[in-house]
Coordinates of N, CA, C and O in Angstrom, one line a residue:
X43 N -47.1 185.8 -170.1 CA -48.4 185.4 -170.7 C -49.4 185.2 -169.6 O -48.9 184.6 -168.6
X44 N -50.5 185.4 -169.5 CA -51.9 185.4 -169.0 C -51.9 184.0 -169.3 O -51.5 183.4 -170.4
X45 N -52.5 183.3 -168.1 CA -53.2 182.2 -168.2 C -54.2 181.4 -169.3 O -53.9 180.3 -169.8
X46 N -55.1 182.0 -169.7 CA -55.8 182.2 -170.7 C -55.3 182.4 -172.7 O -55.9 182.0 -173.7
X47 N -53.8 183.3 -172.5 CA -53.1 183.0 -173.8 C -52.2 181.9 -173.7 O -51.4 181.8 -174.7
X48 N -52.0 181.0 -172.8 CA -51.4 180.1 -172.5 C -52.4 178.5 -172.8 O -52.0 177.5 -173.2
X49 N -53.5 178.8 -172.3 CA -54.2 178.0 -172.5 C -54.2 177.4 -174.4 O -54.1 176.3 -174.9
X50 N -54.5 178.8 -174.9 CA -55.1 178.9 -176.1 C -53.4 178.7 -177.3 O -53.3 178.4 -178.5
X51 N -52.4 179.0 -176.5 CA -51.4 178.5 -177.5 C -51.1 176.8 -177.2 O -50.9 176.2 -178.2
X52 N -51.1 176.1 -176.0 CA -51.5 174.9 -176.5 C -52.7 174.2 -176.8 O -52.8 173.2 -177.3
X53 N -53.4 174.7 -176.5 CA -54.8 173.8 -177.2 C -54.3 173.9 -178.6 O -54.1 172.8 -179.2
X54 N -53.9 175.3 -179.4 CA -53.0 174.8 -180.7 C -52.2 174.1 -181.2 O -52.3 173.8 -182.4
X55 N -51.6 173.7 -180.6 CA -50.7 173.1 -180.9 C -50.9 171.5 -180.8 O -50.4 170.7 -181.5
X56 N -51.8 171.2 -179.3 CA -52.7 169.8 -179.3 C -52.8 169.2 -180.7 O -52.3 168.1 -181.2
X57 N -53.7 170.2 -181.3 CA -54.4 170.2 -182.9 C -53.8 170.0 -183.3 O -54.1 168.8 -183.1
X58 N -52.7 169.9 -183.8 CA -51.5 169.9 -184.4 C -51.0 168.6 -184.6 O -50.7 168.4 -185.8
X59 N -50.8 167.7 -183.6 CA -50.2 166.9 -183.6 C -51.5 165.2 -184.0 O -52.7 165.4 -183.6
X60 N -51.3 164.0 -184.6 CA -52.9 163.3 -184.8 C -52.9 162.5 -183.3 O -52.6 162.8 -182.1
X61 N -53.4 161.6 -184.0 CA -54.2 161.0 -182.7 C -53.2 159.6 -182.7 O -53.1 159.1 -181.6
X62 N -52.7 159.2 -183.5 CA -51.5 158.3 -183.7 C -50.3 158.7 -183.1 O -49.6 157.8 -182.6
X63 N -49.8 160.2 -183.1 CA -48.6 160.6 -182.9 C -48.9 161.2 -181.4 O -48.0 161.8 -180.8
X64 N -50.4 161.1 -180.6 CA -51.0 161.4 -179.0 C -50.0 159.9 -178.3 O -49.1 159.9 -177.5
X65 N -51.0 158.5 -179.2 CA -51.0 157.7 -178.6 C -49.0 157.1 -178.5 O -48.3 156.5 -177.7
X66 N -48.7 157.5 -179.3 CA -46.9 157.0 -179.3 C -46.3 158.1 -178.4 O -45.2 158.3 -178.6
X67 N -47.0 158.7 -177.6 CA -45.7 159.9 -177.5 C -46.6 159.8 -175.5 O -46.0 159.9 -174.5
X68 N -48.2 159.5 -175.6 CA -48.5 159.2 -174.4 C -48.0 157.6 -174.2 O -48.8 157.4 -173.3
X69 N -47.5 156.7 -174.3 CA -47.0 155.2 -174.5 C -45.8 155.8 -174.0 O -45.5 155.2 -172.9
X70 N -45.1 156.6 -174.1 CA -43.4 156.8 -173.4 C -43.4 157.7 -172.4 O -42.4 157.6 -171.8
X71 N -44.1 158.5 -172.1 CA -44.8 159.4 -171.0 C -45.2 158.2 -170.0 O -44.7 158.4 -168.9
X72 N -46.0 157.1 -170.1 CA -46.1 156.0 -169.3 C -45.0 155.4 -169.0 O -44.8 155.1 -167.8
X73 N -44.2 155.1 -170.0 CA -42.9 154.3 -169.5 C -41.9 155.2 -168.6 O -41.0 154.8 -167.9
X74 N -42.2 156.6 -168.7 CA -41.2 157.1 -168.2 C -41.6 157.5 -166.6 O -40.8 157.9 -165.7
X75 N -42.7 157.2 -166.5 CA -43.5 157.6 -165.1 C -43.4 156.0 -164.4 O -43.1 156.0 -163.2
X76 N -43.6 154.7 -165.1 CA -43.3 153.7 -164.6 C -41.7 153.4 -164.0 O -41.4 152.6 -163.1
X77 N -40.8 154.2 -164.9 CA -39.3 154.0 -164.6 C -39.3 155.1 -163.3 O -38.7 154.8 -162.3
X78 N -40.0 156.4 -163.3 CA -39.7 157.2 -162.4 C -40.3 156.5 -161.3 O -39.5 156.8 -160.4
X79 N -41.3 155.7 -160.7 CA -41.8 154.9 -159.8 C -40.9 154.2 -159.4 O -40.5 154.4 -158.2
X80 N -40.2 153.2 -160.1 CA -39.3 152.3 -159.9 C -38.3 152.8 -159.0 O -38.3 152.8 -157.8
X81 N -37.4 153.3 -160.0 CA -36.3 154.4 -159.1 C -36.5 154.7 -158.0 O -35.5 154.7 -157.3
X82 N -37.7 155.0 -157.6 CA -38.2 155.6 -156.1 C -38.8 154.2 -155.2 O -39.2 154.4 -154.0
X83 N -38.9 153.2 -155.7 CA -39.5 152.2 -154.9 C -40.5 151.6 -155.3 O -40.8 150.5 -155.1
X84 N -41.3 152.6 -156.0 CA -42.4 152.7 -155.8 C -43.0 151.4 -156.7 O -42.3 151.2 -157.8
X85 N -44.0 150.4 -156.5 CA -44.2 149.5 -157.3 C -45.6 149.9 -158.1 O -46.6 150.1 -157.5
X86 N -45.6 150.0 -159.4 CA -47.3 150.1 -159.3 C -48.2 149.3 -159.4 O -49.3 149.6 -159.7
X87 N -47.9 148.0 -159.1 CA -49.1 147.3 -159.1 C -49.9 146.9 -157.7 O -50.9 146.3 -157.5
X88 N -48.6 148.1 -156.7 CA -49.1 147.5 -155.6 C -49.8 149.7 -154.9 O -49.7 150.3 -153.8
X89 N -50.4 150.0 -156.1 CA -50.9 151.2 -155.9 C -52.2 151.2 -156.2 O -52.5 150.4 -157.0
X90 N -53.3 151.8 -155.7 CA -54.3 152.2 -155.9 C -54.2 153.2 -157.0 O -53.1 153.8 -156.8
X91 N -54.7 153.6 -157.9 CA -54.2 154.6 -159.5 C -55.7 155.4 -159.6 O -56.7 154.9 -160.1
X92 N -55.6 156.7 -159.1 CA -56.9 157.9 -159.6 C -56.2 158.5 -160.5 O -55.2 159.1 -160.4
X93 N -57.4 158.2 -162.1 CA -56.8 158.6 -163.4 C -57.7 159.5 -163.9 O -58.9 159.4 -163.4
X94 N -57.5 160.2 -164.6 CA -58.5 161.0 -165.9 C -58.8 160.3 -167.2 O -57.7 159.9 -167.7
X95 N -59.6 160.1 -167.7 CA -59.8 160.0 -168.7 C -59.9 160.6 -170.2 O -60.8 161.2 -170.8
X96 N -58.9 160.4 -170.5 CA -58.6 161.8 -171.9 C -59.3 161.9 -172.6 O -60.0 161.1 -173.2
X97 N -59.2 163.3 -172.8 CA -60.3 163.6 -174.5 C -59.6 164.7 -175.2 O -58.5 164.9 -174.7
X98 N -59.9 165.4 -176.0 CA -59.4 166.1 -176.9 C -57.6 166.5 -176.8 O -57.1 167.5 -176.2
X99 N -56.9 165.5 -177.4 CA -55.3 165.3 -177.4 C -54.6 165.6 -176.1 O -53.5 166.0 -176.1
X100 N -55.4 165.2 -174.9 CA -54.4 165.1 -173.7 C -53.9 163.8 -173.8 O -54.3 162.8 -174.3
X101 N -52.7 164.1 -173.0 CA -51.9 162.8 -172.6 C -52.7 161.5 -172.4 O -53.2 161.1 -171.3
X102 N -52.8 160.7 -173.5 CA -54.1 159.4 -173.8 C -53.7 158.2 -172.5 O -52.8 157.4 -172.2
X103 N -54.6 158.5 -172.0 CA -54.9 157.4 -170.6 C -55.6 156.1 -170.9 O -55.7 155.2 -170.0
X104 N -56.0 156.0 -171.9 CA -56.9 155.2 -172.6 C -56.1 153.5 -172.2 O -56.5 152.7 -171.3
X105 N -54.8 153.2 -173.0 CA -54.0 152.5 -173.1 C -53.8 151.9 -171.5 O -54.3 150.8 -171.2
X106 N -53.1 152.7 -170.7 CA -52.9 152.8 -169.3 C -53.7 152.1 -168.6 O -53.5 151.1 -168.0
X107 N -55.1 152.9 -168.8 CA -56.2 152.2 -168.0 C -56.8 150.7 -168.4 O -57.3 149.9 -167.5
X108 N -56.7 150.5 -169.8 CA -56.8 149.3 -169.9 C -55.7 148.5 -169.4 O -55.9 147.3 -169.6
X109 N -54.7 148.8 -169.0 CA -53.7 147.6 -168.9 C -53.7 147.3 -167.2 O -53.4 146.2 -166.7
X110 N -54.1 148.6 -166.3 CA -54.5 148.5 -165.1 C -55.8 147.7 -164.6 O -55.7 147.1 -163.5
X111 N -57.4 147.6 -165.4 CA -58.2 146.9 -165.6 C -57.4 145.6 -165.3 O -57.3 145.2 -164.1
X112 N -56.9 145.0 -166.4 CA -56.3 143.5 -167.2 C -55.4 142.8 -165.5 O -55.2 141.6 -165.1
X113 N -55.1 143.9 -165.1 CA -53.5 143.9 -164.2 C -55.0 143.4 -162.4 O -54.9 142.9 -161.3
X114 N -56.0 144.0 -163.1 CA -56.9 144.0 -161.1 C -56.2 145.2 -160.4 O -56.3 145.1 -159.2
X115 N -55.4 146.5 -160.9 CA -54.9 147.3 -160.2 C -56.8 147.9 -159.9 O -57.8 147.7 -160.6
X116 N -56.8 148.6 -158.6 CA -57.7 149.3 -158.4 C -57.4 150.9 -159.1 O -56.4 151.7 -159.0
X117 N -58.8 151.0 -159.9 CA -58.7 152.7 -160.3 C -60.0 153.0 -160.1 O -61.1 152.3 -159.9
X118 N -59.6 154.4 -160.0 CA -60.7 155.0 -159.8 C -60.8 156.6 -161.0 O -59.8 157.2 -161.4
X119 N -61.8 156.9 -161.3 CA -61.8 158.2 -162.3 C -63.2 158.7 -161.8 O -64.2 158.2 -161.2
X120 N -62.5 160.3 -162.3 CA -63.6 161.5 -161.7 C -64.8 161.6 -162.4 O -64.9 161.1 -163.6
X121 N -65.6 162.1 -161.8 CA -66.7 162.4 -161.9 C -67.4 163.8 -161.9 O -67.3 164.4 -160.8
X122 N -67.9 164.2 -162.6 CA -68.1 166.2 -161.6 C -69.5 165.7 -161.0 O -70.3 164.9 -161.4
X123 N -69.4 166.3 -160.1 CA -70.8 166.2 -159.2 C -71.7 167.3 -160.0 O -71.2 168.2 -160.6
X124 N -73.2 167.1 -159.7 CA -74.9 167.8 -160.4 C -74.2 169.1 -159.9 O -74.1 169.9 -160.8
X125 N -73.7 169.5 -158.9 CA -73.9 171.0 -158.6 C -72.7 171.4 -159.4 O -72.3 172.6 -159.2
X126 N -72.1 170.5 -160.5 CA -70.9 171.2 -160.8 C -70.0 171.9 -160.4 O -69.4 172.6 -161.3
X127 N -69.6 172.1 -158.6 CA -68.9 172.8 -158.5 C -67.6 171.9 -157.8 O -66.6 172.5 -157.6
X128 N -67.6 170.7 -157.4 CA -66.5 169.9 -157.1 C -66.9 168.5 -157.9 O -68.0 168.2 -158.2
X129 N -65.2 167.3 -158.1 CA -65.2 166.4 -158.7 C -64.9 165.1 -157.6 O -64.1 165.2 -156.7
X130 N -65.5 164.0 -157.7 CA -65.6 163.1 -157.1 C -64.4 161.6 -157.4 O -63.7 162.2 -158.2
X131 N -64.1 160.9 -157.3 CA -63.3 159.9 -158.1 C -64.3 158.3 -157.4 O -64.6 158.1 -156.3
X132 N -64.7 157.5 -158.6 CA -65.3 156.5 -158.4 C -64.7 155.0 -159.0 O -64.2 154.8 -160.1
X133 N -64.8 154.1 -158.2 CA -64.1 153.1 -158.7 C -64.7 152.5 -160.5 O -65.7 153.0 -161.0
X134 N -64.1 151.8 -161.0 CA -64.6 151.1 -162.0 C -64.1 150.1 -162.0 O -63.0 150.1 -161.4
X135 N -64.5 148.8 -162.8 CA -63.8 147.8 -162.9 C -63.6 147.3 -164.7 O -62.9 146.4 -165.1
X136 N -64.3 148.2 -165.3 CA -64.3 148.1 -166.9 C -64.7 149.1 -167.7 O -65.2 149.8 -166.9
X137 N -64.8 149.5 -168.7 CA -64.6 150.3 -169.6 C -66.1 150.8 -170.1 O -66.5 151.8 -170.8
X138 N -66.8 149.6 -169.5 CA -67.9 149.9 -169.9 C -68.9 150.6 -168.6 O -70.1 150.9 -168.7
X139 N -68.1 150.8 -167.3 CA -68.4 151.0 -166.0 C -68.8 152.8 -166.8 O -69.5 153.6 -166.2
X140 N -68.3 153.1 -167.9 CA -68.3 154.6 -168.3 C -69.0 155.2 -169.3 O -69.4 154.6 -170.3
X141 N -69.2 156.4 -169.1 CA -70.4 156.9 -169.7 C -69.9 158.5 -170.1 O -68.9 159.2 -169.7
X142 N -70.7 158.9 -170.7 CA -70.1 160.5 -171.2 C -71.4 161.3 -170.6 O -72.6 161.4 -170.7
X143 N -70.1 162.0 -169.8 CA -70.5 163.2 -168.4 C -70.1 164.8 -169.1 O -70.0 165.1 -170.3
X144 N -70.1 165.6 -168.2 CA -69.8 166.6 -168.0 C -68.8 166.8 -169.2 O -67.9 165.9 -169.2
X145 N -68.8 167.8 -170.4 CA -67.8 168.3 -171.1 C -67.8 167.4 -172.1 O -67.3 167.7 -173.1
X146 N -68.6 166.1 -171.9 CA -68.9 165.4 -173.2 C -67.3 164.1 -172.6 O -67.1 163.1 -173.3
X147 N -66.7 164.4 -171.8 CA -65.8 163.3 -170.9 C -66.5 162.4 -170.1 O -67.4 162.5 -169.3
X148 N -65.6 161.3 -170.5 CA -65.9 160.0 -170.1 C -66.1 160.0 -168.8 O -65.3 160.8 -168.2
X149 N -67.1 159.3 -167.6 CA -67.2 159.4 -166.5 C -67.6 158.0 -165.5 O -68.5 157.3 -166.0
X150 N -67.4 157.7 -164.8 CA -68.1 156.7 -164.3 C -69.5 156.7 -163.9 O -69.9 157.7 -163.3
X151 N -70.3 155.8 -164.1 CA -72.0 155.8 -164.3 C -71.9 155.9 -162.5 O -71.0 155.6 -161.7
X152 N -73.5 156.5 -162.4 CA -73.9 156.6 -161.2 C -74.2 155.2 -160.5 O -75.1 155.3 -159.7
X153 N -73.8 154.4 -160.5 CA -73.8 152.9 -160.0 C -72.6 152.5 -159.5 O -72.4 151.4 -159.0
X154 N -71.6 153.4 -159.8 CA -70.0 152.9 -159.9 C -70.1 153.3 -157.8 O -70.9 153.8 -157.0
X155 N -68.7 152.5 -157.5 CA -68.1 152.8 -155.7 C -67.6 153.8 -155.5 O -66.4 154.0 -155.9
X156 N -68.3 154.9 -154.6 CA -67.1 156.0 -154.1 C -66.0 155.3 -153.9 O -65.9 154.2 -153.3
X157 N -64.7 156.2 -154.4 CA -63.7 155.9 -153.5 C -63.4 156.0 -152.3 O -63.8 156.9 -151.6
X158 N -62.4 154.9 -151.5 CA -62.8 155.0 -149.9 C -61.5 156.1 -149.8 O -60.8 156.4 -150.8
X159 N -61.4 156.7 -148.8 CA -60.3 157.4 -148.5 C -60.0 157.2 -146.5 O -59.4 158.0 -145.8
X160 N -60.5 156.4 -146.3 CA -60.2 156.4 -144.9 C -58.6 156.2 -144.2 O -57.9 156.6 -143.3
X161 N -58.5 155.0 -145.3 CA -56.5 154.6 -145.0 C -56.2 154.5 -146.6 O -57.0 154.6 -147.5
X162 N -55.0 154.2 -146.6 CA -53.9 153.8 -147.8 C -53.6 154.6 -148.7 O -53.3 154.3 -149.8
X163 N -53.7 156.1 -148.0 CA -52.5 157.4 -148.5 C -51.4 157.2 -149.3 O -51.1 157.8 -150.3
X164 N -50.6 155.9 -148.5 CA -50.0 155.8 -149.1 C -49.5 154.8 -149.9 O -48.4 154.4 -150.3
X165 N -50.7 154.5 -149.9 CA -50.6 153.4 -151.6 C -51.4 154.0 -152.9 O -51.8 153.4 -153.9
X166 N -51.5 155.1 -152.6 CA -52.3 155.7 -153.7 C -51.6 157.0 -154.1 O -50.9 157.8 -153.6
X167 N -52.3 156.8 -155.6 CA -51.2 157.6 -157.1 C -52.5 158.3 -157.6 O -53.6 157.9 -157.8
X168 N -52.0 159.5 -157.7 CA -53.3 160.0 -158.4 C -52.4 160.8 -159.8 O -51.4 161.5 -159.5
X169 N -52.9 160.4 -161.2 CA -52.5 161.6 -162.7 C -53.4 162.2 -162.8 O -54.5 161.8 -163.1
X170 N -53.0 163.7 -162.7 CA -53.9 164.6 -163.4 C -53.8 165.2 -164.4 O -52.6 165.2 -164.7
X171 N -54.6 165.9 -165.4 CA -54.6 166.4 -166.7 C -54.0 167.9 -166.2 O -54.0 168.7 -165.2
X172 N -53.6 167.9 -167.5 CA -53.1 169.9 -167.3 C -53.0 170.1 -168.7 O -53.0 169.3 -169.7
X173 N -53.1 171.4 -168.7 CA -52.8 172.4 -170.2 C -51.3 172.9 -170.3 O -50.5 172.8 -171.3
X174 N -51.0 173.4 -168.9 CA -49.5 173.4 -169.2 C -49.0 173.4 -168.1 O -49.9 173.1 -167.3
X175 N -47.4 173.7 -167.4 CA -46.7 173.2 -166.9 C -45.4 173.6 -166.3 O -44.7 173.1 -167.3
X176 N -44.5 174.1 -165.6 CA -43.7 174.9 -165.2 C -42.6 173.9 -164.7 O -42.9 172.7 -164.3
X177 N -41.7 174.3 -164.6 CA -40.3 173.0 -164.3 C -40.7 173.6 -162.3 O -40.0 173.2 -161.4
X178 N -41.4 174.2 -162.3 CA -41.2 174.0 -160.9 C -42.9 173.1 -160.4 O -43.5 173.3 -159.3
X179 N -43.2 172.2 -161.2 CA -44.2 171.4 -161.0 C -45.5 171.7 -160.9 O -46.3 170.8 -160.6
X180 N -46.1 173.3 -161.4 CA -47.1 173.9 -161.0 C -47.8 173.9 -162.9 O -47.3 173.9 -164.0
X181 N -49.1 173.7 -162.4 CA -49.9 173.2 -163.8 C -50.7 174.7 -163.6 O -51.0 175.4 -162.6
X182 N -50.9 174.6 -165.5 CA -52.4 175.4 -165.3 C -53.5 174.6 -165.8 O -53.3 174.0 -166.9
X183 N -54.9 174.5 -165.4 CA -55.3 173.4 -165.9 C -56.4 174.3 -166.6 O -56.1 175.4 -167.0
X184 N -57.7 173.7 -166.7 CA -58.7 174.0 -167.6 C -59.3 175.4 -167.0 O -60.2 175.7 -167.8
X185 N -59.2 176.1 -166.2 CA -59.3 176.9 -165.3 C -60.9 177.2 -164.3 O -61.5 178.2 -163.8
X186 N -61.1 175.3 -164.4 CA -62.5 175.3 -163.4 C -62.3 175.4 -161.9 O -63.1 176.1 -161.1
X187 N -61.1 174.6 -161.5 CA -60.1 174.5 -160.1 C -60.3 173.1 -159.3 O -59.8 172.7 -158.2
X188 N -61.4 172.4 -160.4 CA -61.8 171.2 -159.8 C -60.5 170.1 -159.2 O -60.8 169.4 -158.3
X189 N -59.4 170.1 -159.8 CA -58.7 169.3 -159.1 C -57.9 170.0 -158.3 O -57.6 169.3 -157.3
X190 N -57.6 171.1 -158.3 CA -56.9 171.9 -157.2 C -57.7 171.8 -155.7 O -57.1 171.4 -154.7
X191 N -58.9 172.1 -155.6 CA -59.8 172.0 -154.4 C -59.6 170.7 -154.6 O -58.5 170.9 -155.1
X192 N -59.7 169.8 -154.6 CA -59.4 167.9 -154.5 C -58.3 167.9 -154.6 O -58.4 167.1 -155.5
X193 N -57.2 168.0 -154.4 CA -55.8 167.8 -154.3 C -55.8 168.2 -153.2 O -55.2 167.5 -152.4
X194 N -56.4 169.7 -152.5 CA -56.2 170.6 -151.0 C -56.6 169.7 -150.2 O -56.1 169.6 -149.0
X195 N -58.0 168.6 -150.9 CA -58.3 167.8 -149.4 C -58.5 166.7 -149.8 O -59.7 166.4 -149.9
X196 N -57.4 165.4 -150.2 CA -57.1 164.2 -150.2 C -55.5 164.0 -150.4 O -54.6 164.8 -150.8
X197 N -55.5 162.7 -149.8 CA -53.9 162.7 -149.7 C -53.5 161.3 -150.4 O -54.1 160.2 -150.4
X198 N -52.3 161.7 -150.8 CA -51.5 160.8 -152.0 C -50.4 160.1 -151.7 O -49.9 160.3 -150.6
X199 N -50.0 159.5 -152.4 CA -48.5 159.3 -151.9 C -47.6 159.3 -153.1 O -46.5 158.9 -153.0
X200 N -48.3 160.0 -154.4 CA -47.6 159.8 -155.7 C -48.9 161.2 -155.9 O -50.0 161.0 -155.4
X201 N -48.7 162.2 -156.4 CA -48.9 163.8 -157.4 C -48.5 163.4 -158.5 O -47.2 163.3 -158.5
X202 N -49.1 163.1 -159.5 CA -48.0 163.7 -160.9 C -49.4 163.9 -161.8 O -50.5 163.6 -161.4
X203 N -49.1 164.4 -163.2 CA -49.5 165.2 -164.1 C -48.4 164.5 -165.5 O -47.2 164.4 -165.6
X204 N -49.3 164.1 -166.5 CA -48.7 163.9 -167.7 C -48.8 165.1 -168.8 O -49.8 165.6 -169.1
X205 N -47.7 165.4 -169.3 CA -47.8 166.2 -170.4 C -46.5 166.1 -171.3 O -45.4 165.6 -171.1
X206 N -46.9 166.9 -172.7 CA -46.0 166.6 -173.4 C -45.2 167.6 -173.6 O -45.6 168.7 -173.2
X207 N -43.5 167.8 -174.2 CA -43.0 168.7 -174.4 C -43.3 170.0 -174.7 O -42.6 171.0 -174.4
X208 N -44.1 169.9 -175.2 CA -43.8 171.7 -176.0 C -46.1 172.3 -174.5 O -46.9 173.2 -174.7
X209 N -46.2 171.3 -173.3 CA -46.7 172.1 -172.6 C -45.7 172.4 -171.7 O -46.2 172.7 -170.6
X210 N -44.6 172.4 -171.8 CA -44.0 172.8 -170.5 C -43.3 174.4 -170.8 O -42.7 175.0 -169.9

């Protein structure tokens, strides 16, 4: 399949499923990313966390990010920059730090803190959104490339991507 019929058989299927049966099914997608941290050492409260903000039946970040707020974890969420052609990540400290950007997605207001990137690589986690997903870890995403060019030039110490069964 073409990228593009791939896109369009899960966005179907998104539909498909409500907004009750997003939020129970993104709720164990979190626990299983918190257990897979663990396992590895990894603590998250002692991470810096660059998240997306969900909208139309992706993996609901909603939950997450408030519990990170509550917790003082530092997050940060993207932003598309005026020239629309790369995405920025800016700190927030509340929910109301956000505003509807680009695609009609939630964004942090032009007041919010760049993120620093000078040190702590590796205390920082970045989730990204995807459409779908390959067991060898490669996403297809919305097909703008905005996080792909930002992944090429910032560094992590945690990659991952939430999704549900039937995008893989």
């Amino acid at each position: 399949m073409e990228q593009n019929e791939i896109r369009k058989v899960i966005f179907e299927k998104r539909k498909q499923w409500s907004d009750e049966q997003i939020k129970i099914k993104s709720r164990k997608l979190f626990e299983n990313l918190k257990k897979f941290l663990e396992d590895r050492g990894i603590n998250l409260l002692e991470q810096e966390i660059f998240l997306y903000a969900s909208y139309r039946h992706e993996a609901d970040t909603w939950e997450f990010l408030g519990e990170c707020l509550k917790k003082k974890i530092p997050v940060a969420l993207p932003k598309i920059a005026e020239d629309r052609k790369h995405l920025d990540f800016y700190y927030i400290a509340s929910e109301e730090d956000l505003e509807r950007g680009f695609m009609g997605i939630m964004e942090p207001k032009t007041d919010c803190r760049p993120a620093d990137y000078a040190e702590g690589a590796e205390h920082r986690m970045i989730l990204v959104p995807g459409v779908a997903f390959d067991h060898h870890c490669n996403r297809i995403g919305y097909g703008k490339g905005y996080y792909d060019r930002y992944l090429a030039s910032h560094d992590f110490a945690v990659k991952a991507a939430l999704g549900f069964e039937f995008q893989i």
